[in-house]
Short mmCIF file of C-alpha atoms in Angstrom, two decimals:
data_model
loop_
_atom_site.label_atom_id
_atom_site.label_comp_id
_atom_site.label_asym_id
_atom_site.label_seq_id
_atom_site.Cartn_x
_atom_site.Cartn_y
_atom_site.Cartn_z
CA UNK A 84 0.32 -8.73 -14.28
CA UNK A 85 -0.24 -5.54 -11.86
CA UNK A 86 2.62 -6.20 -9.67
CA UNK A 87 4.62 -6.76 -12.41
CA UNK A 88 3.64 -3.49 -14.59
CA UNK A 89 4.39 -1.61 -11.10
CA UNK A 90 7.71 -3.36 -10.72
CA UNK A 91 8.79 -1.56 -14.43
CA UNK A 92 6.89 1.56 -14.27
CA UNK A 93 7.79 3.27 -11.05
CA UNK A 94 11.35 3.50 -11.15
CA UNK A 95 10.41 5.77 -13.80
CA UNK A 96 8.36 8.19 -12.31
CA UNK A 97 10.69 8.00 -8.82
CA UNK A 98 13.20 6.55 -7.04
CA UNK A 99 12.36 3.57 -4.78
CA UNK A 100 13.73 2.37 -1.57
CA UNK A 101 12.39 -0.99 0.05
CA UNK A 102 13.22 -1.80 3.93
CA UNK A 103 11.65 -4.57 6.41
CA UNK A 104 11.98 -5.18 9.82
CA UNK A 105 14.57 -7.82 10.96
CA UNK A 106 13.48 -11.28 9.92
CA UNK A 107 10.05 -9.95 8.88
CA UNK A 108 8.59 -12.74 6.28
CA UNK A 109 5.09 -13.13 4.68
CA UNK A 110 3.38 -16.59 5.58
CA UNK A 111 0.79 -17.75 2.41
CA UNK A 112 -2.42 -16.65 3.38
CA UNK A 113 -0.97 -13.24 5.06
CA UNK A 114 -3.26 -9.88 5.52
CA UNK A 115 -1.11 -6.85 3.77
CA UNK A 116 -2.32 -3.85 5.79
CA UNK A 117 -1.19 -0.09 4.07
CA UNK A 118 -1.36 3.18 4.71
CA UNK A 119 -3.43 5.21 1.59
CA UNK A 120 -2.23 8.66 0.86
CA UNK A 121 -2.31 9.19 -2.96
CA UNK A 122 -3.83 7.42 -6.09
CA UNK A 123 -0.32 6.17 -6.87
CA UNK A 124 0.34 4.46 -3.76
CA UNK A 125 -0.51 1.06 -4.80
CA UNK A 126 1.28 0.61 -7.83
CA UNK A 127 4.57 1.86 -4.86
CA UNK A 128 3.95 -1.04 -2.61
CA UNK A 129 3.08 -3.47 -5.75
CA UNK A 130 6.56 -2.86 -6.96
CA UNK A 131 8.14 -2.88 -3.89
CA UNK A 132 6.55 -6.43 -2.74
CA UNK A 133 7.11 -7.99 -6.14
CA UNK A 134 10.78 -6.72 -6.08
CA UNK A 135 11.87 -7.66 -2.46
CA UNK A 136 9.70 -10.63 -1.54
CA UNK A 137 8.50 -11.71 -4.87
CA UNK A 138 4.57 -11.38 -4.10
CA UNK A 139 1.99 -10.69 -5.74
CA UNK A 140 -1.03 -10.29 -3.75
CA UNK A 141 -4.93 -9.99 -4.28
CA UNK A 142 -6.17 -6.42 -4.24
CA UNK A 143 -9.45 -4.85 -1.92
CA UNK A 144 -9.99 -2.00 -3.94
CA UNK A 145 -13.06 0.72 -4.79
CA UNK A 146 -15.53 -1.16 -7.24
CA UNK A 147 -15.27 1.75 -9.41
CA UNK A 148 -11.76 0.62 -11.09
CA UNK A 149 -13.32 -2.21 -12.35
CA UNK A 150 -15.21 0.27 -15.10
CA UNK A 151 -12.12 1.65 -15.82
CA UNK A 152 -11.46 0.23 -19.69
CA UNK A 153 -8.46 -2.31 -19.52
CA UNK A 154 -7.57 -1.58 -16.11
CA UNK A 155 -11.00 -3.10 -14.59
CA UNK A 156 -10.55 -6.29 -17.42
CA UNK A 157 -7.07 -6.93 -15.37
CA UNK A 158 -8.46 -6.84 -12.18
CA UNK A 159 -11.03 -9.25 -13.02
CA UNK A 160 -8.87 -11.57 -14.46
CA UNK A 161 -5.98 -11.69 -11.52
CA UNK A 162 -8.87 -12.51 -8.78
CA UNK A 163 -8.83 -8.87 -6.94
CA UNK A 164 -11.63 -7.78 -5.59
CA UNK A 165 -14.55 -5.30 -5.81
CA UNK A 166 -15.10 -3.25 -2.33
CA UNK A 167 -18.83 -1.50 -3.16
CA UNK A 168 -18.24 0.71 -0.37
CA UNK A 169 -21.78 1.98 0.96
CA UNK A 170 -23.70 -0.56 0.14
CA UNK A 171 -25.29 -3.76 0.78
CA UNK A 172 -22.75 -5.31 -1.03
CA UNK A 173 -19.71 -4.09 0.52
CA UNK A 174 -19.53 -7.29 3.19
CA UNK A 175 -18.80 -9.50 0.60
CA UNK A 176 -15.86 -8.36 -0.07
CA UNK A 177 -14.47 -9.98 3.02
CA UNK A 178 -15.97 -13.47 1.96
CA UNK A 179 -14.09 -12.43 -1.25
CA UNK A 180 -10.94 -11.78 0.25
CA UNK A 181 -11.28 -15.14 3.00
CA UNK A 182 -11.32 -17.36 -0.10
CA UNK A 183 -8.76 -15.93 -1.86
CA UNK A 184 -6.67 -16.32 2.15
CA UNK A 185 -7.76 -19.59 2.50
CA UNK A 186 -6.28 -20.60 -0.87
CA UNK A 187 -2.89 -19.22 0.17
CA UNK A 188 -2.86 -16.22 -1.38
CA UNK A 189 -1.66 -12.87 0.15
CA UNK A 190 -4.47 -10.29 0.85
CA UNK A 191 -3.82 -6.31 0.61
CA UNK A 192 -5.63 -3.90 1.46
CA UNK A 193 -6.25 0.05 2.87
CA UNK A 194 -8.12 -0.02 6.45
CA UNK A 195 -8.33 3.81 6.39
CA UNK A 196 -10.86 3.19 3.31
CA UNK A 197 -9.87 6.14 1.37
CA UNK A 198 -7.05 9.08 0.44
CA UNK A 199 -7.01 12.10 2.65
CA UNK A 200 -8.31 14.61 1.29
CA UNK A 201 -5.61 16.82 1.61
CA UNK A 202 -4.43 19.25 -1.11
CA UNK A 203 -0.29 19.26 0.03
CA UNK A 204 2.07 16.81 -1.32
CA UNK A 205 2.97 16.17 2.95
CA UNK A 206 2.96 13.06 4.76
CA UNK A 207 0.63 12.54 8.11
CA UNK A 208 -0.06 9.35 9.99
CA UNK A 209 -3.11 7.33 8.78
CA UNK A 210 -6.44 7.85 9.43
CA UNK A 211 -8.13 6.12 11.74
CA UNK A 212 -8.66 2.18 10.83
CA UNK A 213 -12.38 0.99 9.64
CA UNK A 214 -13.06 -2.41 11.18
CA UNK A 215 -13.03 -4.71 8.37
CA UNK A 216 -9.38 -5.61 8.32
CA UNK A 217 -9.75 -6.63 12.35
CA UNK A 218 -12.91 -8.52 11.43
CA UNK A 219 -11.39 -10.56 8.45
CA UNK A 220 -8.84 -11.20 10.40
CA UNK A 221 -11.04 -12.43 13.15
CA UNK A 222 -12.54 -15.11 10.82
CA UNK A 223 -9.78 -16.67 9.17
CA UNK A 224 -6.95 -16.41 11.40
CA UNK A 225 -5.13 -14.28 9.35
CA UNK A 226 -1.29 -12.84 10.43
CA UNK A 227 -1.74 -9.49 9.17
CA UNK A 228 1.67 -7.61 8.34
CA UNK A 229 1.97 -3.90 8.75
CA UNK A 230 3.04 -1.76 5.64
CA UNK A 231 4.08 1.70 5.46
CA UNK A 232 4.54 3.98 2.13
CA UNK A 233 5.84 7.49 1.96
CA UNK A 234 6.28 9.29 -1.48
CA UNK A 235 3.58 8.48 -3.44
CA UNK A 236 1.86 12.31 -2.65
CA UNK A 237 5.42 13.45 -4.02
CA UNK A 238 4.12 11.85 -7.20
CA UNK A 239 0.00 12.82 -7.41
CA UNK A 240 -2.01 14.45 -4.40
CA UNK A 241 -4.65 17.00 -4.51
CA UNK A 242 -7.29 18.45 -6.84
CA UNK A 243 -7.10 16.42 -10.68
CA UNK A 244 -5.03 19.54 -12.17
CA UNK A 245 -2.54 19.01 -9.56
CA UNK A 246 -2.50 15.53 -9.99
CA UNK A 247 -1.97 15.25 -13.35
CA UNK A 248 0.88 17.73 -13.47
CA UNK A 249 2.40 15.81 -10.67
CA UNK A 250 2.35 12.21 -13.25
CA UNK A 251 3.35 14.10 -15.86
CA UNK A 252 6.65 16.32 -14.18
CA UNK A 253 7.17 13.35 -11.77
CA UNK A 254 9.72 10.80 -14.49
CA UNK A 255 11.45 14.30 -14.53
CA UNK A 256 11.89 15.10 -10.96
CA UNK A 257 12.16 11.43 -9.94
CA UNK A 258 11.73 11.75 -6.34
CA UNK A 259 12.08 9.88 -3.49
CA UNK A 260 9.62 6.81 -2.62
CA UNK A 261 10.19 4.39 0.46
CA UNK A 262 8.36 1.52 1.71
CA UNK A 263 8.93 -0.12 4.91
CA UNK A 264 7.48 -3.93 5.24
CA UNK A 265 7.12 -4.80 8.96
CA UNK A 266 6.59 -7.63 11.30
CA UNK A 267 3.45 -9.74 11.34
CA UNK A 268 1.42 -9.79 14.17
CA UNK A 269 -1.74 -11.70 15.20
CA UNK A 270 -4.82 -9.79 15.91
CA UNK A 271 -6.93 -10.03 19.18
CA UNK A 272 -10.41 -11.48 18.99
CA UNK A 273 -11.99 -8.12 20.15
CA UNK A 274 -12.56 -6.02 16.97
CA UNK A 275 -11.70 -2.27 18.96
CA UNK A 276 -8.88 -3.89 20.36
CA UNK A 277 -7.59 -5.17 17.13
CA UNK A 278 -8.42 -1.86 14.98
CA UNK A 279 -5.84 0.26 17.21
CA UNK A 280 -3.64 -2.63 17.62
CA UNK A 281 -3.03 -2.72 13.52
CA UNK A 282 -3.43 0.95 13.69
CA UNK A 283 -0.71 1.65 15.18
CA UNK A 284 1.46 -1.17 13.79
CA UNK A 285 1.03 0.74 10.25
CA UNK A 286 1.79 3.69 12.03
CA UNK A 287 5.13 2.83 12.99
CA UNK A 288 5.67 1.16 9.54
CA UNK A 289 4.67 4.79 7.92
CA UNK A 290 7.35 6.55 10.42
CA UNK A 291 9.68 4.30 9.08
CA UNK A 292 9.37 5.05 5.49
CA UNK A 293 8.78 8.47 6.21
CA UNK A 294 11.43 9.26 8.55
CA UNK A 295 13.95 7.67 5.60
CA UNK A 296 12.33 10.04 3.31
CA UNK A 297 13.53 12.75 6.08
CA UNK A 298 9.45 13.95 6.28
CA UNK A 299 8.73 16.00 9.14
CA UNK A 300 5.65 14.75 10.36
CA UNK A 301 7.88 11.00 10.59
CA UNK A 302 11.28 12.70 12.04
CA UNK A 303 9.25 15.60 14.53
CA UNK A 304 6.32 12.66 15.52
CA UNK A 305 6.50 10.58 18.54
CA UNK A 306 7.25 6.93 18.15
CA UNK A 307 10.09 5.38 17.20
CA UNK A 308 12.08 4.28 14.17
CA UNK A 309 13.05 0.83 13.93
CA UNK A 310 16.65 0.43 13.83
CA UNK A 311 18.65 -1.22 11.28
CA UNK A 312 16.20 -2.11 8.50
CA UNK A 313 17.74 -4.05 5.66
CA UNK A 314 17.60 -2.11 3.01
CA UNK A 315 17.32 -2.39 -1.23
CA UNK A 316 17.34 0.50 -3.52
CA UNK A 317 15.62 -0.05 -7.25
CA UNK A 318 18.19 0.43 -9.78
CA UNK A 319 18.37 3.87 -11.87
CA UNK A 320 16.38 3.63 -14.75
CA UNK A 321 18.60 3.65 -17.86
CA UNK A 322 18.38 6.84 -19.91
CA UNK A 323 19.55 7.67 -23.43
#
């Protein structure tokens, strides 16, 4: 149901471009790895993997959503799961997410474990990668696919009053969101090695998207763009 509200909801609030690398494709049981920069993020690549691939994949997201009145009933109900970060429960969200992997389900999820706090509406490279994407991977054997966003600060970033005027002007300004889906790799066994290896993967995912978007940080960075990407634009939203 998530993926599907996305797929209708942000063409309204911006206009979305979807691109993968060359004969990228998502095996069942695939780790979705994604670069967080803004509370509305999610609902980009949601949309943008429903639309393009037609998955729908489990969510490892903050605990505190699931309080959140109809939003947290959802999220029960679809099988995501609960990350209680800082606690002693925050490991089982891996078992969590190696069930839902084993049963052939797509797993997505943020290794930078949380949204820059940055006040600007700018793209950057992620943050450093916590370890528990390299880890799950470890223990079920996982491909993990590299994902990239740029746009969703365009539509909410900073302090709440800045955020909210950002949802509210955003249908009106409509601007431009990309995501760039990339090509799986398989993860070492060592867990450092891993981390920067998936690291940087996203990375280069994010300079796609962003360098489409023409953001400086993307076009003035080092690293390259991947040539070529196929690319699908979301049709205008119909007015009137």
């Amino acid at each position: 149901m998530l993926s599907r509200i996305a797929a209708h909801l942000v063409p309204f609030f911006g206009r979305l471009t979807v691109t993968t690398d060359p004969g990228a494709r998502l095996e069942p049981g695939s780790i979705l790895v994604v670069n967080h920069t803004s509370l509305a993020d999610p609902a980009l690549v949601l949309a943008a993997l429903r639309g393009r691939l037609a998955v729908e994949p489990v969510l490892l997201a903050a605990a505190g959503l699931w309080r959140v009145p109809v939003l947290g009933r959802a999220l029960a109900r679809e099988g995501h799961v609960p990350v209680h970060r800082n606690s002693a429960r925050a490991a089982a969200a891996l078992d969590h997410a190696a069930v839902a992997l084993a049963s052939g389900r797509h797993v997505m999820l943020y290794a930078e474990g949380r949204i820059p706090p940055r006040r600007d509406a700018a793209e950057n490279p992620p943050e450093l990668f916590r370890t528990g994407l390299a880890r799950l991977a470890r223990a079920t054997g996982a491909p993990v696919v590299p994902i990239g966003q740029a746009g969703a600060r365009r539509i909410t970033s900073g302090g709440r009053t800045k955020q909210i005027a950002g949802v509210l002007t955003a249908p009106v300004r409509r601007p431009g969101l990309h995501v760039h889906i990339g090509t799986p790799i398989r993860l070492p066994a060592d867990v450092a090695e891993a981390t920067a290896l998936a690291h940087g993967a996203v990375t280069e995912a994010w300079r796609t998207a962003a360098g489409a978007l023409g953001e400086p940080a993307a076009i003035g960075g080092t690293g390259s763009v991947a040539p070529s990407p196929t690319r699908r634009r979301w049709p205008a939203r119909r007015r009137g």
